[in-house]
Short mmCIF file of C-alpha atoms and ligand atoms in Angstrom, two decimals:
data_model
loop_
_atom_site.label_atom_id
_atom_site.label_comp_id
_atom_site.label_asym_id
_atom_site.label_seq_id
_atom_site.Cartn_x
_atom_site.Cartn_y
_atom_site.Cartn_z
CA UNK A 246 -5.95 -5.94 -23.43
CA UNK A 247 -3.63 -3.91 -25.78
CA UNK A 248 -1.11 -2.01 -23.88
CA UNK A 249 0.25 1.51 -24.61
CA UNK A 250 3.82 0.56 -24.49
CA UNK A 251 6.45 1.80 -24.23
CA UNK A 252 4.85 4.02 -21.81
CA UNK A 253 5.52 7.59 -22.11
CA UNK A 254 8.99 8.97 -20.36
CA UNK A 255 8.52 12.80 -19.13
CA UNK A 256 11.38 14.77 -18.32
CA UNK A 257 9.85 16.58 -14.92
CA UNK A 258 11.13 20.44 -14.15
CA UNK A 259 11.55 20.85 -10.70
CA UNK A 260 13.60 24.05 -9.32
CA UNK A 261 14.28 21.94 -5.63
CA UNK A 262 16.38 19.47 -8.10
CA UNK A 263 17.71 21.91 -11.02
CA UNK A 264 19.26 23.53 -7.73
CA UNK A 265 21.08 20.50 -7.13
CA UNK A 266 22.43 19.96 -10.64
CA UNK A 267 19.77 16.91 -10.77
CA UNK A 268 17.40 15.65 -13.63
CA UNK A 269 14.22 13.88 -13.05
CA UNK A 270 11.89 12.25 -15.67
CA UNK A 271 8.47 10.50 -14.74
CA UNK A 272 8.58 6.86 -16.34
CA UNK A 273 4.67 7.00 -16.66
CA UNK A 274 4.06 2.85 -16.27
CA UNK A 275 0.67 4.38 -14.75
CA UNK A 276 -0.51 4.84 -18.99
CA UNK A 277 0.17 1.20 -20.00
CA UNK A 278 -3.33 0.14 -19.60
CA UNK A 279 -6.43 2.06 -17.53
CA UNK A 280 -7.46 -1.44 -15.47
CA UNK A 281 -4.20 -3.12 -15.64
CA UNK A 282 -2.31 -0.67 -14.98
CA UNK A 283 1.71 0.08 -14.26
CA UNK A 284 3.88 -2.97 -12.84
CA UNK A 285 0.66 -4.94 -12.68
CA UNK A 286 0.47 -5.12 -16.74
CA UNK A 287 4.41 -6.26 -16.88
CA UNK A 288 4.32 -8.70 -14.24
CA UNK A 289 0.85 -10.37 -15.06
CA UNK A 290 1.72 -10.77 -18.94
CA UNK A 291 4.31 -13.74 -18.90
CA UNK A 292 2.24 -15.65 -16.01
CA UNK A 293 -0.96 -15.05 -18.38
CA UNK A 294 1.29 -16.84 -21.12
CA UNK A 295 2.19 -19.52 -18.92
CA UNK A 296 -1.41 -20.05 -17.82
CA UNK A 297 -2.72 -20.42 -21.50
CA UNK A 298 0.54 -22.23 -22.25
CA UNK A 299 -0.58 -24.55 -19.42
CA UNK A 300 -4.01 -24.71 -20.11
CA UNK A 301 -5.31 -23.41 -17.31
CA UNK A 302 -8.74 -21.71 -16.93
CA UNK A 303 -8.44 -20.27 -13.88
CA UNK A 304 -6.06 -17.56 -11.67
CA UNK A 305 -5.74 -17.99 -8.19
CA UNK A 306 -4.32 -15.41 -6.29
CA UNK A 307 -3.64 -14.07 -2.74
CA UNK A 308 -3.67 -9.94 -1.34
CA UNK A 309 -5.03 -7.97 1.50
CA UNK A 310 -8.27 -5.43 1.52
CA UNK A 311 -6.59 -3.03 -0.61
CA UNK A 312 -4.74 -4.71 -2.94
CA UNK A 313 -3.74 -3.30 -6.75
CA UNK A 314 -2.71 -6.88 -7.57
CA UNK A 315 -6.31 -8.49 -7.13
CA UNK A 316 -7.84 -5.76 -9.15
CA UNK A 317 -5.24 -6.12 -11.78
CA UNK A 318 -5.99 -9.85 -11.95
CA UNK A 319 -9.70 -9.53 -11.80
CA UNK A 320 -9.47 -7.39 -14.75
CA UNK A 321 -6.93 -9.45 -16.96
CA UNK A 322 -8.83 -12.51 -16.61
CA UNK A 323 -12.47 -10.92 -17.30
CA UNK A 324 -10.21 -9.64 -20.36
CA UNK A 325 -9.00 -12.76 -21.27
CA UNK A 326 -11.83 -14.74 -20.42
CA UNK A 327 -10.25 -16.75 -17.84
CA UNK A 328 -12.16 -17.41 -14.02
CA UNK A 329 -10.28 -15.53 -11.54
CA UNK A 330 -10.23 -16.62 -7.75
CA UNK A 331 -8.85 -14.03 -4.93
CA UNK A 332 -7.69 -15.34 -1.90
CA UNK A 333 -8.29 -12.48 0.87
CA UNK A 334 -6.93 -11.98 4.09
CA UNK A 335 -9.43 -11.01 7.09
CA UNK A 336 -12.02 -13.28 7.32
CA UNK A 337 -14.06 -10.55 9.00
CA UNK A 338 -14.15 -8.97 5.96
CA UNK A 339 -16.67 -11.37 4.58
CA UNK A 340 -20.34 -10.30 4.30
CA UNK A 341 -19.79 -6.86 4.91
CA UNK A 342 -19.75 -4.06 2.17
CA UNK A 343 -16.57 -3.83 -0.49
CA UNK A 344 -14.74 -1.52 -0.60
CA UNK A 345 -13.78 -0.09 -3.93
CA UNK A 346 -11.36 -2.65 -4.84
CA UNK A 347 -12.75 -5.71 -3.76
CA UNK A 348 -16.14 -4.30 -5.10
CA UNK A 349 -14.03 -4.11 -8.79
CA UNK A 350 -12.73 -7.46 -8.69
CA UNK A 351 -16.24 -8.80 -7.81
CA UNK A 352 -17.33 -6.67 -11.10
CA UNK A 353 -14.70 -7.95 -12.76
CA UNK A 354 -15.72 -11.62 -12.11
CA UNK A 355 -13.68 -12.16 -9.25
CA UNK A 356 -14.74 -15.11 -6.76
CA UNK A 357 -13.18 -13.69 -3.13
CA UNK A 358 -12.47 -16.08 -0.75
CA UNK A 359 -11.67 -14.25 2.85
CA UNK A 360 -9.73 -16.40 5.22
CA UNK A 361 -8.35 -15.64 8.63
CA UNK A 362 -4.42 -14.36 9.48
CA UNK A 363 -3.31 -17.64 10.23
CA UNK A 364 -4.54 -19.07 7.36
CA UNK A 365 -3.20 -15.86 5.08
CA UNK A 366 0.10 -16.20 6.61
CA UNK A 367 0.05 -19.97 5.55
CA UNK A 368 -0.93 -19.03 2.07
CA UNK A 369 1.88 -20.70 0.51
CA UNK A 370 2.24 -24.15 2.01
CA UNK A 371 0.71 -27.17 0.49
CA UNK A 372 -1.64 -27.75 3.26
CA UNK A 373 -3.64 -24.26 2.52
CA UNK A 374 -2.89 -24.40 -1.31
CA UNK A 375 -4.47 -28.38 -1.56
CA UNK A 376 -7.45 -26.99 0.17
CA UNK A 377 -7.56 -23.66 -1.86
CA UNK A 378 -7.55 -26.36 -5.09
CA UNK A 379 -9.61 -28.87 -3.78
CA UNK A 380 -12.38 -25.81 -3.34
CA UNK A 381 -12.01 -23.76 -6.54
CA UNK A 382 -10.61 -26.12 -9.20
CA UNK A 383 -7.60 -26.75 -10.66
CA UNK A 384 -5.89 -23.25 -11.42
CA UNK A 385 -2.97 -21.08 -12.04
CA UNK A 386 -1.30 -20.43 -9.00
CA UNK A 387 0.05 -16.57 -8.51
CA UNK A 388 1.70 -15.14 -5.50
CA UNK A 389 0.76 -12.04 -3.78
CA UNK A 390 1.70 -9.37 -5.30
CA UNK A 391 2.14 -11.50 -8.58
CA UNK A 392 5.93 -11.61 -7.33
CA UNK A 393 7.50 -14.72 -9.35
CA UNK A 394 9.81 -15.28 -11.90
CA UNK A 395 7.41 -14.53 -14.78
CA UNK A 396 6.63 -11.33 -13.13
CA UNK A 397 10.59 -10.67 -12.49
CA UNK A 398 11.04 -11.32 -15.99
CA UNK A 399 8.16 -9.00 -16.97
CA UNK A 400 9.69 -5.75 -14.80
CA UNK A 401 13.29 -6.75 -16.69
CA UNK A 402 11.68 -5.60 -19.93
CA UNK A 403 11.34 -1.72 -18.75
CA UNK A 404 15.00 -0.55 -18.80
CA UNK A 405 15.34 -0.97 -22.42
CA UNK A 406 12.79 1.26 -22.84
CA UNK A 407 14.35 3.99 -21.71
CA UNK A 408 17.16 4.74 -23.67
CA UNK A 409 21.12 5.86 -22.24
CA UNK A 410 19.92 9.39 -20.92
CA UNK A 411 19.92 8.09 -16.90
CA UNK A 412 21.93 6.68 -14.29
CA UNK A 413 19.60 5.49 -11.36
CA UNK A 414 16.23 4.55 -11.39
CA UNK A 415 13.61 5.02 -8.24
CA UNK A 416 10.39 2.43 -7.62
CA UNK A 417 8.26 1.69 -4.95
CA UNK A 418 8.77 -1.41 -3.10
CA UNK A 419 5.76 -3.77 -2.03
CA UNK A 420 6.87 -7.28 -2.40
CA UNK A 421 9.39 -6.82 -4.38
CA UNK A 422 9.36 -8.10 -7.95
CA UNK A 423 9.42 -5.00 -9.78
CA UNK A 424 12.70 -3.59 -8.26
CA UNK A 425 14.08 -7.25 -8.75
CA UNK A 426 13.30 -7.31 -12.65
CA UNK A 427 14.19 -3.70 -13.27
CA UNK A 428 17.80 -4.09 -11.29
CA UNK A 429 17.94 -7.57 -13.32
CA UNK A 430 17.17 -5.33 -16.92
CA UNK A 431 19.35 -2.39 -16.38
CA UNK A 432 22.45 -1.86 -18.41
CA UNK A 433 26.10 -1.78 -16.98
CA UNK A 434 26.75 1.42 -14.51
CA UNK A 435 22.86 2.09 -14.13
CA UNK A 436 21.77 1.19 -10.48
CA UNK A 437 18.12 1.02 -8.78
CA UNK A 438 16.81 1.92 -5.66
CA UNK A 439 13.76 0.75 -3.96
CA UNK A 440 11.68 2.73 -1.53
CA UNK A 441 9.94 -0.05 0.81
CA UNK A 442 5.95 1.44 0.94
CA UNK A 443 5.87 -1.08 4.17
CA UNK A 444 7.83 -1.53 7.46
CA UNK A 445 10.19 -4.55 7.93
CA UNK A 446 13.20 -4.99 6.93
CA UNK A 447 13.04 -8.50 4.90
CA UNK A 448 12.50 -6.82 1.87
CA UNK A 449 16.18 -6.61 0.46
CA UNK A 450 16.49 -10.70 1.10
CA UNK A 451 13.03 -10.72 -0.98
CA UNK A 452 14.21 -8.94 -4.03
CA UNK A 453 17.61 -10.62 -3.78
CA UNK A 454 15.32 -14.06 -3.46
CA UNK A 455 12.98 -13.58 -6.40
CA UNK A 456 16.21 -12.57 -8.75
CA UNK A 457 18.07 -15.70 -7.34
CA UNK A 458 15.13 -18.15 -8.43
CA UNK A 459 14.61 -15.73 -11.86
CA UNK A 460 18.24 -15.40 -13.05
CA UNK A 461 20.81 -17.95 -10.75
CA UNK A 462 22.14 -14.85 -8.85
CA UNK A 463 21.02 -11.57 -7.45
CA UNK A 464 22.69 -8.75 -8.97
CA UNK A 465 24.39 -5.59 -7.00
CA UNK A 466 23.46 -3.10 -8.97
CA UNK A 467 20.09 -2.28 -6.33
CA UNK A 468 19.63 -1.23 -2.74
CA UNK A 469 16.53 -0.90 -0.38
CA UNK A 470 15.26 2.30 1.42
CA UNK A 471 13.64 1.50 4.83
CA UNK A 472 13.03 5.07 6.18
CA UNK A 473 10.12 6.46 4.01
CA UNK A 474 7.16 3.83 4.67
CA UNK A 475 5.52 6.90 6.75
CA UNK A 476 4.08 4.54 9.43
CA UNK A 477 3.54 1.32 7.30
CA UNK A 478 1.75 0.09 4.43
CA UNK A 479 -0.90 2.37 3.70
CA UNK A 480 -0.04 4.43 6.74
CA UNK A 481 0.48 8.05 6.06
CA UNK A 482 1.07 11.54 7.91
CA UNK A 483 1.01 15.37 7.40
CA UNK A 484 4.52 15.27 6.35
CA UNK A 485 3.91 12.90 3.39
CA UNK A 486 0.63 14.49 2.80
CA UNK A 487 1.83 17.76 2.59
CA UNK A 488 4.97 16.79 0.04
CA UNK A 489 2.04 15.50 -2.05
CA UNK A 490 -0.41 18.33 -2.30
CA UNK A 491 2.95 20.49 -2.73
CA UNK A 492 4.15 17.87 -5.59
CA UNK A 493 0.35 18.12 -7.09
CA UNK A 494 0.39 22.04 -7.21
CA UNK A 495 3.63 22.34 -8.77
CA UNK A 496 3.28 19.86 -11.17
CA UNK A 497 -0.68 19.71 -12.33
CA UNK A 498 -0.04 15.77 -11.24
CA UNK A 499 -1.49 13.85 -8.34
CA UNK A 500 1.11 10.44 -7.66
CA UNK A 501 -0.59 7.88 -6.41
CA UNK A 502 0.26 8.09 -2.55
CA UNK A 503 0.10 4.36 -1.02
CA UNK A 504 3.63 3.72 -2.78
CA UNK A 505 4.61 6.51 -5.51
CA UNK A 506 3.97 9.11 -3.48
CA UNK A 507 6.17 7.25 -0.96
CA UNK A 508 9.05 6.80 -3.37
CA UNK A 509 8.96 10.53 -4.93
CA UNK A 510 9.00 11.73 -1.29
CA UNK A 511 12.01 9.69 -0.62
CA UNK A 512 14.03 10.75 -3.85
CA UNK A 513 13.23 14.36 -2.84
CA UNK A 514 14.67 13.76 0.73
CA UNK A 515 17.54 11.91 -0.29
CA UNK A 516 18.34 14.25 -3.11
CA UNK A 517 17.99 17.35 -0.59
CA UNK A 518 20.48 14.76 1.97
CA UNK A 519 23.15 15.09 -1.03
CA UNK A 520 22.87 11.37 -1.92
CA UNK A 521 23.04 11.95 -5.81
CA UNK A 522 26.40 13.60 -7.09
CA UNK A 523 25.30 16.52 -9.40
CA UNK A 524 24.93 16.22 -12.89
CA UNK A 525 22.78 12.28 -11.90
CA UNK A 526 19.85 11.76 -14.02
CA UNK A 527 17.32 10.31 -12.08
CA UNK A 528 14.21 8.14 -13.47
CA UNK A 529 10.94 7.74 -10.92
CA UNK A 530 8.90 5.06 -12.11
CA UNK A 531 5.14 5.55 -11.83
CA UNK A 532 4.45 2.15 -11.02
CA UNK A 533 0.43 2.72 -10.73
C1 PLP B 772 1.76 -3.27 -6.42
C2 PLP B 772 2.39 -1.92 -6.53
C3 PLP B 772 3.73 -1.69 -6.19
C4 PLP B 772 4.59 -2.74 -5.57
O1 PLP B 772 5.21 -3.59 -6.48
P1 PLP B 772 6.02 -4.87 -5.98
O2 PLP B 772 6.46 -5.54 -7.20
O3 PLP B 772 5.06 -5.69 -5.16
O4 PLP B 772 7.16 -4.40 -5.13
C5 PLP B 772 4.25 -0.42 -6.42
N1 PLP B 772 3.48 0.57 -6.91
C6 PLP B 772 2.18 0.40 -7.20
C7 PLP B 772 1.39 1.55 -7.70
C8 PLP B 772 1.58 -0.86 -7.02
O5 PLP B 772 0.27 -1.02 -7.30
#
């Protein structure tokens, strides 16, 4: 499981933002590791050191159809040689064909377990957890996403590998823990902003959650964009499509369009709304 780290930092020419007096260089997180790849490497490695530290055999984790996380898992642990369980919401997924992800964690060694909304929603309480346990074996517990502590702690580790040359950085938001380590690693007069790949509008009080439990107190160095989810996790229309197959021809690169894409589309609208002063260096993180 040997990472390429620090992964590579690209400064990225783009006339729309030279216009504007703006710099933009792709943090390429996507190069750490080519099944673990991105945020998933940083926030899985200090939970894998607290499951060996623990002496636990086995991950347990939770995420829907599509998820990055489960794969992620399902690879560390056939890696590691640890059991991995996924917990998988939409019970009527069971017994039919996988798709590609849920066919690589099954590859990968992963035993799914699909369960019904209710359930899902319940993931975290003791009632569904004891059950989970009681089923699978004693194991190391991980939240969706992989959004805890270790993981915030993991995401605090990129800022310092990115020298002085930048003032904001830009990352997709799912559930939150990488914007909530990154903020928590960034040096004095650096902020973050997070562009929420999903609708709802918890995701702020998540981020300012997981740094609360992670470091005593969230910091205000951060915010949350709601307006660039295109329709909802996953969702996507021909105005997002279109910035992507643009962003692809210009630049001989293809972002990853379920949150990166998301996130490079909203620092191109914001930067074209005037929302960076000219002469801001901006950092997008490829976060898969
Ligand atoms: C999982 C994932 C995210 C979301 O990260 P969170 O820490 O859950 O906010 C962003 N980008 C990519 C590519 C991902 O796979």
């Amino acid at each position: 499981m040997r990472p390429r780290l620090p992964s590579p930092l690209h400064e990225l020419r783009d006339p729309r933002l030279t216009a504007l007096g703006l710099r933009l260089a792709l943090k390429r997180d996507d190069l750490i590791h080519p099944e673990v790849p991105g945020n998933k490497w940083r926030k899985l490695k200090y939970n894998l050191t607290a499951a060996h530290e623990q002496g636990q055999r086995t991950l347990l984790t939770f995420g829907g159809a599509y998820s990055n996380h489960l794969r992620a898992t399902a690879a560390a642990g056939h890696a590691l040689g640890l059991a991995t369980v996924g917990v998988v919401r939409g019970e009527e997924l069971a017994g039919r064909p996988l798709n590609p992800s849920l066919a690589f964690a099954v590859e990968h060694g992963m035993r799914l377990v699909f369960v019904d909304r209710a359930t899902y929603r319940a993931k975290h309480t003791p009632q569904v957890l004891d059950r989970l346990l009681a089923v699978h074996g004693p194991a190391y517990l991980l939240p969706e996403g992989g959004s805890n502590e270790a993981a915030v702690r993991g995401c605090a580790e990129l800022p310092a590998e990115l020298g002085d040359d930048f003032d904001v950085v830009c990352v997709a938001v799912g559930t939150g823990g990488t914007l909530a380590g990154i903020a928590a690693g960034l040096p004095p007069g650096r902020r973050a902003i997070g562009f929420a790949a999903l609708k709802g509008g918890f995701l702020a009080a998540e981020v300012a959650e997981l740094q609360r439990r992670t470091r005593g107190a969230p910091t205000d160095n951060w915010h949350v964009e709601h307006d660039f989810h295109h329709g909802g996790y996953a969702r996507r229309g021909p105005e997002l499509d279109t910035f992507l197959a643009d962003f692809a021809a210009r630049h001989d690169f293809a972002p990853e369009p379920i949150y990166v894409g998301k996130m490079l589309f909203g620092l191109f609208a914001l930067a074209e709304r005037g929302a960076f002063t000219p002469g801001t260096r901006l950092i997008a993180v490829i976060t898969g």
